[in-house]
Structure formats: structure tokens, C-alpha cells
XYZ file of N, CA and C in Angstrom:
312
model
N 83.424 42.269 18.178
C 82.761 42.308 19.466
C 83.682 41.673 20.510
N 83.689 42.242 21.629
C 84.502 41.864 22.770
C 84.027 40.522 23.355
N 84.928 39.736 23.905
C 84.565 38.418 24.440
C 83.656 38.540 25.660
N 83.793 39.626 26.423
C 82.900 39.824 27.569
C 81.464 40.062 27.093
N 81.342 40.810 26.017
C 80.006 41.064 25.470
C 79.383 39.783 24.948
N 80.189 38.916 24.355
C 79.647 37.654 23.855
C 79.234 36.749 25.002
N 79.746 37.005 26.205
C 79.373 36.222 27.378
C 78.121 36.780 28.043
N 78.045 38.090 28.191
C 76.963 38.702 28.957
C 75.686 38.871 28.141
N 75.792 39.303 26.901
C 74.586 39.596 26.114
C 73.640 38.412 25.957
N 74.116 37.214 25.641
C 73.161 36.088 25.557
C 72.489 35.783 26.896
N 73.220 35.955 27.993
C 72.612 35.736 29.306
C 71.516 36.754 29.580
N 71.769 38.009 29.223
C 70.769 39.052 29.431
C 69.544 38.802 28.556
N 69.750 38.430 27.322
C 68.620 38.158 26.438
C 67.814 36.948 26.917
N 68.502 35.934 27.397
C 67.819 34.760 27.946
C 67.020 35.138 29.181
N 67.621 35.936 30.060
C 66.918 36.379 31.266
C 65.702 37.230 30.907
N 65.843 38.078 29.901
C 64.724 38.913 29.463
C 63.569 38.049 28.973
N 63.860 37.074 28.141
C 62.820 36.177 27.630
C 62.202 35.355 28.757
N 63.042 34.869 29.662
C 62.541 34.068 30.776
C 61.689 34.912 31.721
N 62.021 36.180 31.888
C 61.202 37.066 32.720
C 59.796 37.189 32.143
N 59.709 37.322 30.829
C 58.397 37.386 30.182
C 57.633 36.077 30.410
N 58.311 34.951 30.261
C 57.680 33.644 30.456
C 57.200 33.483 31.899
N 58.005 33.940 32.859
C 57.624 33.835 34.268
C 56.368 34.662 34.549
N 56.285 35.846 33.968
C 55.090 36.683 34.160
C 53.859 35.998 33.574
N 53.979 35.464 32.372
C 52.847 34.785 31.738
C 52.462 33.535 32.533
N 53.447 32.763 32.960
C 53.151 31.581 33.777
C 52.492 31.972 35.094
N 52.957 33.067 35.702
C 52.353 33.528 36.951
C 50.889 33.879 36.772
N 50.575 34.541 35.677
C 49.178 34.865 35.393
C 48.365 33.602 35.175
N 48.935 32.649 34.452
C 48.237 31.383 34.197
C 47.979 30.625 35.499
N 48.980 30.585 36.362
C 48.823 29.899 37.650
C 47.742 30.588 38.473
N 47.770 31.907 38.495
C 46.783 32.665 39.276
C 45.367 32.472 38.726
N 45.211 32.588 37.417
C 43.878 32.488 36.822
C 43.308 31.076 36.855
N 44.170 30.078 36.954
C 43.687 28.698 37.046
C 43.555 28.236 38.495
N 43.721 29.177 39.440
C 43.582 28.890 40.881
C 44.515 27.773 41.332
N 45.728 27.776 40.796
C 46.700 26.743 41.156
C 47.791 27.293 42.075
N 47.569 28.449 42.662
C 48.597 29.113 43.464
C 49.093 28.327 44.651
N 48.260 27.514 45.239
C 48.703 26.673 46.354
C 48.618 25.199 45.978
N 48.916 24.902 44.713
C 48.937 23.514 44.271
C 49.971 22.705 45.036
N 51.062 23.358 45.412
C 52.108 22.788 46.267
C 52.479 23.870 47.269
N 52.057 23.744 48.511
C 52.245 24.840 49.457
C 53.667 25.027 49.980
N 54.513 24.029 49.905
C 55.863 24.182 50.452
C 56.874 24.389 49.330
N 58.029 24.876 49.700
C 59.094 25.178 48.747
C 60.349 24.518 49.234
N 61.205 23.959 48.450
C 61.208 23.936 47.009
C 60.478 22.748 46.422
N 60.004 21.866 47.229
C 59.342 20.678 46.711
C 57.837 20.801 46.703
N 57.195 19.661 46.702
C 55.733 19.593 46.705
C 55.340 18.539 47.732
N 54.893 18.992 48.883
C 54.571 18.097 49.989
C 55.761 17.195 50.332
N 56.953 17.773 50.308
C 58.153 17.034 50.666
C 58.754 16.203 49.549
N 58.227 16.299 48.348
C 58.737 15.547 47.207
C 59.279 16.513 46.162
N 60.206 16.038 45.338
C 60.846 16.890 44.337
C 59.886 17.295 43.229
N 58.980 16.398 42.865
C 58.002 16.689 41.814
C 56.596 16.406 42.341
N 55.592 16.967 41.697
C 54.214 16.675 42.096
C 53.824 15.203 41.937
N 54.499 14.490 41.046
C 54.197 13.066 40.872
C 54.402 12.309 42.182
N 55.485 12.581 42.873
C 55.742 11.938 44.161
C 54.701 12.302 45.195
N 54.247 13.560 45.177
C 53.221 13.998 46.119
C 51.884 13.321 45.833
N 51.548 13.176 44.559
C 50.290 12.510 44.191
C 50.330 11.051 44.628
N 51.455 10.388 44.419
C 51.587 8.989 44.839
C 51.513 8.862 46.356
N 52.137 9.802 47.073
C 52.093 9.762 48.536
C 50.672 10.001 49.039
N 49.950 10.921 48.399
C 48.569 11.179 48.802
C 47.685 9.968 48.514
N 47.927 9.308 47.398
C 47.130 8.124 47.046
C 47.384 6.968 48.004
N 48.606 6.864 48.503
C 48.925 5.765 49.427
C 48.517 6.078 50.861
N 48.046 7.299 51.099
C 47.602 7.657 52.447
C 48.686 8.266 53.305
N 49.871 8.495 52.747
C 50.969 9.063 53.533
C 50.734 10.530 53.876
N 49.973 11.229 53.055
C 49.636 12.628 53.319
C 48.202 12.688 53.834
N 48.052 12.399 55.101
C 46.737 12.270 55.705
C 45.955 13.585 55.639
N 44.733 13.517 55.153
C 43.862 14.682 55.096
C 44.207 15.671 54.005
N 45.034 15.282 53.054
C 45.459 16.187 51.989
C 45.104 15.593 50.640
N 44.525 16.427 49.790
C 44.301 16.018 48.406
C 45.239 16.820 47.526
N 45.866 16.154 46.607
C 46.816 16.807 45.700
C 46.243 16.707 44.292
N 45.982 17.843 43.689
C 45.516 17.880 42.309
C 46.749 18.005 41.419
N 47.029 16.977 40.655
C 48.271 16.912 39.883
C 48.419 18.070 38.896
N 47.363 18.434 38.206
C 47.441 19.515 37.222
C 47.821 20.839 37.861
N 47.159 21.173 38.970
C 47.472 22.422 39.670
C 48.885 22.391 40.248
N 49.255 21.244 40.779
C 50.590 21.121 41.361
C 51.667 21.310 40.295
N 51.473 20.708 39.122
C 52.454 20.858 38.042
C 52.552 22.298 37.564
N 51.395 22.979 37.426
C 51.433 24.384 36.993
C 52.212 25.230 37.984
N 51.966 25.014 39.264
C 52.668 25.784 40.296
C 54.167 25.481 40.290
N 54.525 24.222 40.181
C 55.946 23.858 40.235
C 56.699 24.332 38.996
N 56.089 24.279 37.824
C 56.753 24.778 36.616
C 57.023 26.264 36.757
N 56.047 26.997 37.293
C 56.248 28.429 37.518
C 57.373 28.662 38.524
N 57.404 27.891 39.587
C 58.461 28.046 40.608
C 59.840 27.762 40.031
N 59.955 26.698 39.262
C 61.260 26.360 38.698
C 61.711 27.387 37.673
N 60.771 27.941 36.882
C 61.128 28.991 35.931
C 61.589 30.246 36.683
N 60.869 30.605 37.743
C 61.247 31.782 38.533
C 62.586 31.569 39.235
N 62.825 30.361 39.721
C 64.117 30.063 40.353
C 65.267 30.137 39.367
N 65.037 29.643 38.157
C 66.055 29.733 37.109
C 66.331 31.183 36.749
N 65.285 31.991 36.682
C 65.462 33.418 36.412
C 66.274 34.077 37.514
N 66.002 33.736 38.739
C 66.780 34.280 39.858
C 68.255 33.929 39.757
N 68.550 32.690 39.394
C 69.946 32.283 39.224
C 70.615 33.038 38.079
N 69.896 33.215 36.977
C 70.448 33.977 35.855
C 70.744 35.420 36.265
N 69.849 36.017 37.030
C 70.064 37.393 37.486
C 71.292 37.476 38.389
N 71.479 36.491 39.250
C 72.669 36.495 40.119
C 73.944 36.336 39.298
N 73.932 35.498 38.276
C 75.110 35.319 37.410
C 75.409 36.606 36.650
N 74.373 37.239 36.103
C 74.567 38.495 35.375
C 75.118 39.570 36.310
N 74.600 39.628 37.530
C 75.085 40.604 38.509
C 76.549 40.357 38.838
N 76.927 39.105 39.052
C 78.317 38.782 39.364
C 79.239 39.162 38.210
N 78.808 38.894 36.983
C 79.626 39.261 35.821
C 79.715 40.777 35.672
N 78.618 41.480 35.938
C 78.634 42.943 35.839
C 79.569 43.545 36.888
N 79.582 42.989 38.071
C 80.494 43.471 39.110
C 81.937 43.178 38.718
N 82.170 41.994 38.185
C 83.524 41.612 37.780
C 84.049 42.527 36.669
N 83.204 42.880 35.723
C 83.639 43.672 34.571
C 83.300 45.151 34.701
N 82.909 45.626 35.889
C 82.528 47.031 36.025
C 83.699 47.946 35.668
N 83.362 49.047 35.119
C 84.373 50.013 34.727
C 85.016 49.730 33.364
N 84.770 48.551 32.812
C 85.298 48.220 31.499
C 84.227 48.441 30.455
N 84.595 48.990 29.355
C 83.634 49.242 28.275
C 83.442 47.958 27.467
N 82.189 47.618 27.281
C 81.877 46.408 26.507
C 81.443 46.804 25.128
């Protein structure tokens, strides 16, 4: 097997598996009504993780906002999985462009 194939095939298989996981997570987030657990991107109410947002809400820094930690975590895990999938797709695309015209 060619060295290019040993580089691209595991990435494609990983992306394929992650795509399935993202779809399942998306359904879980939707069915658990956690779609707006963290309304901003890429963080959660200006924090990297929902834990920071929950602490900020508890201290009164997020006036008039309640943060449900479970919903926020479900939403953020889905976002990070989808973001990772996007990065994998960009890497696979770059490698495919680099090796286009070559038989693998």
C-alpha cells in the first residue's frame, strides 16, 4: 500500500465515524431540548466551557440568565464534535488537492 493511502484512509474512516457520531449527538441535543444550552459560539456565555458559564451565572455576572449545566454540556459536546469533523474534512480536502491526479 502506498504511503499516501496510509495517510488519507485513516483520516477518511475517522471522519466517517465522527460524522455518524455528530448526527447522533445532534438528534440527542434536539430531542433533549438542549439546542440553545449555550447560545453563543465558540464558547458558552463568553466562557470556554459550560462550567465557567454556570459559575458566572451563580455569582450574578450573567444578569437575568439561567444556565442549565446538563443542556449546556450536551450542546457544547455536539459543537466540539462538529468542529472537529469540519477540521478533518478540511485536512482531507487539502490532502486530496495535493495528491490529485495520482493513483492511490
